[in-house]
Structures are given as structure tokens and as C-alpha cells.
Tab-separated table of C-alpha atoms in Angstrom:
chain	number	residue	atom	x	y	z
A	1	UNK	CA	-18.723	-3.063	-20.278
A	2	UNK	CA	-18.924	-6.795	-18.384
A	3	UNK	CA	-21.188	-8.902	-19.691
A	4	UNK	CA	-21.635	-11.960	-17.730
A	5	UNK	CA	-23.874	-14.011	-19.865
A	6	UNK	CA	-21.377	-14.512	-22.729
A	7	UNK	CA	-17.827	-14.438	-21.564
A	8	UNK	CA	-15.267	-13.050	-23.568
A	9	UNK	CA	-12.653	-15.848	-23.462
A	10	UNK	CA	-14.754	-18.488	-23.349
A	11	UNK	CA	-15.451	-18.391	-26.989
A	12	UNK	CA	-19.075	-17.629	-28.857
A	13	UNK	CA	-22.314	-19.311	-26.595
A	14	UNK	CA	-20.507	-20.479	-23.604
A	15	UNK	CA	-21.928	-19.694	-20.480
A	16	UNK	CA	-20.689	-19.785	-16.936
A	17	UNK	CA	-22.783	-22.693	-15.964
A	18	UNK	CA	-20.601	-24.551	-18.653
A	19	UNK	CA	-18.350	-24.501	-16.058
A	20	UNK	CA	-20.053	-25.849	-13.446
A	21	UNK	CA	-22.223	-29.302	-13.088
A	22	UNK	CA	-25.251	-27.630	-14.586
A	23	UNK	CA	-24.324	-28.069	-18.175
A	24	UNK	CA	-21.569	-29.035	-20.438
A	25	UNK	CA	-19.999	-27.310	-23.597
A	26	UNK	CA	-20.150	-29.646	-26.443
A	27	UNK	CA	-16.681	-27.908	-27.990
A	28	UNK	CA	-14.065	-29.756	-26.779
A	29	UNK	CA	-11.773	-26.148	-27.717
A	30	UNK	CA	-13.302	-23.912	-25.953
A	31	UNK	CA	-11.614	-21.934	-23.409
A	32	UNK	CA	-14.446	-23.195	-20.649
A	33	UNK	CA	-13.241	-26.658	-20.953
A	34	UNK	CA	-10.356	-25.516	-18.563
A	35	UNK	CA	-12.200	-25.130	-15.953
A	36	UNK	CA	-13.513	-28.612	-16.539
A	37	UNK	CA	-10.589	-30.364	-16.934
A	38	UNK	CA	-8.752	-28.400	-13.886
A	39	UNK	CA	-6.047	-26.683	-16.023
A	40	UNK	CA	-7.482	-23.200	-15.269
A	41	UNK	CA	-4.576	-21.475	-13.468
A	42	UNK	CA	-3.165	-18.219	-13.532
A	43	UNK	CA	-2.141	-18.646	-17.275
A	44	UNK	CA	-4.867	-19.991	-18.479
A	45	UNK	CA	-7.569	-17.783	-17.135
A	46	UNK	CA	-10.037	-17.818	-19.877
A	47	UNK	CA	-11.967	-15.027	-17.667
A	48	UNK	CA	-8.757	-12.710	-17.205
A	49	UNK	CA	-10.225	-9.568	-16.482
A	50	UNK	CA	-6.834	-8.144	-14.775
A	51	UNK	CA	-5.725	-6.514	-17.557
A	52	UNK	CA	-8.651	-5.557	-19.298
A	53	UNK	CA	-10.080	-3.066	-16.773
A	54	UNK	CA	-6.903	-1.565	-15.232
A	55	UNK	CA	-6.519	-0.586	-19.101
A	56	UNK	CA	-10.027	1.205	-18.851
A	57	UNK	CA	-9.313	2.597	-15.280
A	58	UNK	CA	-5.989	3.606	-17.197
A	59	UNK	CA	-8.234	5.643	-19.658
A	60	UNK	CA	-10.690	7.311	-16.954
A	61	UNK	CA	-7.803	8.768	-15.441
A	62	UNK	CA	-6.132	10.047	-17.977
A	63	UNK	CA	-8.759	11.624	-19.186
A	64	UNK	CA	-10.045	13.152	-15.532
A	65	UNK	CA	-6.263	14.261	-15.726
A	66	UNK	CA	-6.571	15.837	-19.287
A	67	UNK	CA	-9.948	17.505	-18.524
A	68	UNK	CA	-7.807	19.496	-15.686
A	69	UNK	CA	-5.692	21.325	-18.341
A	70	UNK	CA	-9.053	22.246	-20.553
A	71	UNK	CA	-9.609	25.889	-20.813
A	72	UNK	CA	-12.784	27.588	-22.735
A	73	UNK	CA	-11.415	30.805	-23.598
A	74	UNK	CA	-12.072	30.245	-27.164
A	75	UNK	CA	-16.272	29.414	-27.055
A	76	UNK	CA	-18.755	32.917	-26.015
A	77	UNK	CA	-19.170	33.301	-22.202
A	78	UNK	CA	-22.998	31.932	-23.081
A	79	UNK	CA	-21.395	28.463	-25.154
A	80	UNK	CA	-18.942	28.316	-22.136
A	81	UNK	CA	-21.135	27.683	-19.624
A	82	UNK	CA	-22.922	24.849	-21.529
A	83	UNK	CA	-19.329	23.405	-22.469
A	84	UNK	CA	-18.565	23.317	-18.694
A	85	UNK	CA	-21.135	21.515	-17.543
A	86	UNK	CA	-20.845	19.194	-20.046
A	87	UNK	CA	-17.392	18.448	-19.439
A	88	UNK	CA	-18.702	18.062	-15.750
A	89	UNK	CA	-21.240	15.008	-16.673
A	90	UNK	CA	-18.872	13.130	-18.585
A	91	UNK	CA	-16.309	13.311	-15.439
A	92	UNK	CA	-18.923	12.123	-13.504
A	93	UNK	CA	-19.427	9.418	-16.192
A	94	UNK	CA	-16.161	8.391	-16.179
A	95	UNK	CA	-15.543	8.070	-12.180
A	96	UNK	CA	-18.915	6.178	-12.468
A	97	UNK	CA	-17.111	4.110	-14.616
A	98	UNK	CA	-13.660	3.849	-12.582
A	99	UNK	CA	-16.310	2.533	-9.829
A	100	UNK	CA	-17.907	-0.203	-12.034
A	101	UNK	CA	-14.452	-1.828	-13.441
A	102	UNK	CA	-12.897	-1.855	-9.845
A	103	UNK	CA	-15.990	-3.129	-8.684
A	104	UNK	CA	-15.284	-6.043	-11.367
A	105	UNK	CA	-11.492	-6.186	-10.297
A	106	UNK	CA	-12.323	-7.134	-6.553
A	107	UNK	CA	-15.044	-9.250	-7.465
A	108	UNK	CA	-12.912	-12.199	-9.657
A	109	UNK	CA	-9.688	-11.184	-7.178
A	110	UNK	CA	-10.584	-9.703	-3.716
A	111	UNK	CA	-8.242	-7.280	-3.263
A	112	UNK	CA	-6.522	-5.255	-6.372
A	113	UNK	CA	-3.910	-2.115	-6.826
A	114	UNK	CA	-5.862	0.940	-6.052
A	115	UNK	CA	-4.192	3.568	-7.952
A	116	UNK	CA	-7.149	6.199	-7.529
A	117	UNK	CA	-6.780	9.653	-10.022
A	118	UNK	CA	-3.086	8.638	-10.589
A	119	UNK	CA	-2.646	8.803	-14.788
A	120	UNK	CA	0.326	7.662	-16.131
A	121	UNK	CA	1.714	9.786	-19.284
A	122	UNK	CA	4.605	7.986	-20.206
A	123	UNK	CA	6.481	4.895	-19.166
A	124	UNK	CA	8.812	7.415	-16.887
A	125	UNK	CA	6.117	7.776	-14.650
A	126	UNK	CA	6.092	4.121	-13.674
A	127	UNK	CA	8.875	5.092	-11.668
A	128	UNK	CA	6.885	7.267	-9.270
A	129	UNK	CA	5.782	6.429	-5.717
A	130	UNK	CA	2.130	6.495	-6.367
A	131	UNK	CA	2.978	2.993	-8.648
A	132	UNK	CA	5.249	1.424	-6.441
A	133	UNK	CA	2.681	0.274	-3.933
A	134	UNK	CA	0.964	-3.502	-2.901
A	135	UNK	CA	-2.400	-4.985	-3.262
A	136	UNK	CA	-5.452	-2.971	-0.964
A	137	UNK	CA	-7.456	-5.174	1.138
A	138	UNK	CA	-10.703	-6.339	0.161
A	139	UNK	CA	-12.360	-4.281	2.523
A	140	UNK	CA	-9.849	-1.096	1.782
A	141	UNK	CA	-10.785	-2.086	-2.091
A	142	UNK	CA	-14.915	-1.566	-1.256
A	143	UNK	CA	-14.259	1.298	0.748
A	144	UNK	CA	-13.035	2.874	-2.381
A	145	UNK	CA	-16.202	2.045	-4.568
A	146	UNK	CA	-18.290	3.112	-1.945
A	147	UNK	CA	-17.065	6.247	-1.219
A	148	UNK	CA	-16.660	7.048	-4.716
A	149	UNK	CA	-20.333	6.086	-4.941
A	150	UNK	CA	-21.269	8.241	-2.327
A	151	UNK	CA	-19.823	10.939	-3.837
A	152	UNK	CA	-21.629	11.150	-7.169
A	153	UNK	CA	-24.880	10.206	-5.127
A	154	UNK	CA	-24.556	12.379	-2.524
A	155	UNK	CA	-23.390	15.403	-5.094
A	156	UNK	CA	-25.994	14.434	-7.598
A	157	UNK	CA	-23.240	14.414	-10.171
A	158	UNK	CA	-25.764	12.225	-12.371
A	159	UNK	CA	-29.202	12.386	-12.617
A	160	UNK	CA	-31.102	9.423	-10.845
A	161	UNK	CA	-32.647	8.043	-14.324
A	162	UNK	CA	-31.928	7.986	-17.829
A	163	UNK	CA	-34.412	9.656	-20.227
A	164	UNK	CA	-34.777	10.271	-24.000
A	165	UNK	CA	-31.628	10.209	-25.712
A	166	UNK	CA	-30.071	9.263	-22.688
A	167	UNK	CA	-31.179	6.061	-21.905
A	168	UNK	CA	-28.217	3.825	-21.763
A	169	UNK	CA	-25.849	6.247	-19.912
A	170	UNK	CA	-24.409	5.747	-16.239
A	171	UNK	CA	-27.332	7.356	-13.606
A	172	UNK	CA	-27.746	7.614	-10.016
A	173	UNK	CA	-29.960	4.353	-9.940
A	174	UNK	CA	-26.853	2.238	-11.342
A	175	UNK	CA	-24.379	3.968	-9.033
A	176	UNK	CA	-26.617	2.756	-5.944
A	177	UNK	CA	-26.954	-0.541	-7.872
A	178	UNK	CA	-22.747	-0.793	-7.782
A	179	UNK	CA	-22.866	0.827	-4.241
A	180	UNK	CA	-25.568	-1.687	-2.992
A	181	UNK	CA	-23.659	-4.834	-5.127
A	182	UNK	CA	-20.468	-3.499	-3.228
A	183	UNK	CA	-21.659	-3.845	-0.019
A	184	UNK	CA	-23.115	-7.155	-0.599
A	185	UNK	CA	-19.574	-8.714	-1.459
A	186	UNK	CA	-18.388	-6.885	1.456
A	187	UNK	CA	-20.993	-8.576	3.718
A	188	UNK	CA	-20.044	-12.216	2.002
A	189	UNK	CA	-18.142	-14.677	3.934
């Protein structure tokens, strides 16, 4: 999950505003004194996200792609339905998730790969069209998170709050939060 108050590569207690004129980092090795110096280039990107969440978009669609192959004959027609429905939720999760890292993507680089349910299952599938293709567009880029949004909103794949043992998971209110967060990139200059 992000977590923009303590950055992962910018060691233990550094904050964003250690890169910036609002404060200064006291560690002269920490991976925010990059920025400060003005050797933060494509190399040296403390805040590389790149590979990070196409890894985790990796995951969600393999396992939307597994979850197509998963059969219930096994469980009683009553345990079935349950199972099913289940299994339903967590897809819903995970695209809620898919939304949230690309989300991420465009918003440290604009415009990123959009490889959409495409799951590799071994390297030989590198090969394919569906991986052979350029950068999306910004605006092609939120497009994508917003109609993915409006999908699970308008579908009511997840319910609109948390509750009980749920508290914590992916809801409606956080897709609209994404949705709404989407739009307002899409709106900036």
C-alpha cells in the first residue's frame, strides 16, 4: 500500500518536505539528500515506484486470470454458493487494487503501460502483442481508473463502508476517493 508520509527509499523518518525548502534531513546518507543536491535522476530515484506496482498489478492479474479456471465441484451446492461470492469480493478487491497502484503509476509519471487483465505466465508470453505496446496518455491512463471505478461503483461490487471485521478492506467510499483523486490530476495543469 503507498504511504506517503514515510517514503520507502528515503530511509527511516524522512519526509517529503525534506526535500523541499521546508525542512532539511540532518543524515547526510539518506536517499532524500538527492533531491537536495540535484543528483536525483532516473537512477537514482529514491521514490522509484515503477517497478514496485507493475509487480502488484502483475499479481492482480494473475490472480483475476487464475480465479477464471476455479471450479467448485468439490464443496455442497449450499458451501458453493458462499464460496462464489466470496471469490467475487476478493476480485472486486483486487481490480480495486489494480485501480489504486495505476492511480500511483500516473501520478509520479503521467502516462504509464496500460496492460489491463493481461497476466503473464511465463517469460514466453512477453513475446505476445498485448506486451509489445507504448506508453498511454495521461488522459487515456485516467480514463482507465475511472472507468474501472465506475464499474465497481456502479455494480456495487463492494459495499460503500467497511464494518466489523472488515474495517480496513477496499469499499465503495475509497473507490470514489481514487475516482474523485483521479479526476483531480486529470483537471491539473
Amino acid at each position: 500500500m503507498p504511504n506517503g508520509f514515510n517514503p520507502e527509499g528515503f530511509s527511516n523518518g524522512v519526509f517529503y518536505a525534506n526535500a523541499t525548502d521546508e525542512a532539511e534531513n540532518a543524515n547526510p546518507l539518506a536517499g532524500i539528500q538527492n533531491m537536495n543536491s540535484g543528483n536525483w535522476n532516473s537512477t537514482s530515484n529514491s521514490d522509484a515506484v515503477w517497478a514496485k506496482y507493475y509487480n502488484a498489478i502483475y499479481k492482480v492479474n494473475l490472480f483475476l486470470e487464475k480465479t477464471k479456471e476455479t471450479t467448485y465441484e468439490t464443496f455442497e451446492p449450499g458451501a458453493r454458493a458462499i464460496q462464489l461470492e466470496t471469490l467475487e469480493y476478493y476480485k472486486s478487491e483486487a481490480r480495486f487494487f489494480r485501480t489504486l497502484y495505476y492511480y500511483e503509476l500516473i501520478k509520479h509519471y503521467g502516462g504509464v503501460v496500460l496492460v489491463g487483465d493481461a497476466a503473464v505466465h511465463n517469460i514466453a508470453d512477453l513475446q505476445n502483442a498485448e506486451y509489445k505496446v507504448d506508453r498511454s496518455s495521461f488522459e487515456e491512463c485516467a480514463q482507465y481508473i475511472i472507468d474501472e471505478c465506475n464499474y465497481l461503483i456502479d455494480n456495487e461490487m463492494l459495499p460503500l463502508i467497511d464494518e466489523g471485521a472488515d474495517q480496513g478492506r477496499p469499499n465503495g467510499t475509497a473507490t470514489k476517493a481514487i475516482k474523485c483523486k483521479t479526476l483531480l490530476l486529470l483537471t491539473s495543469p
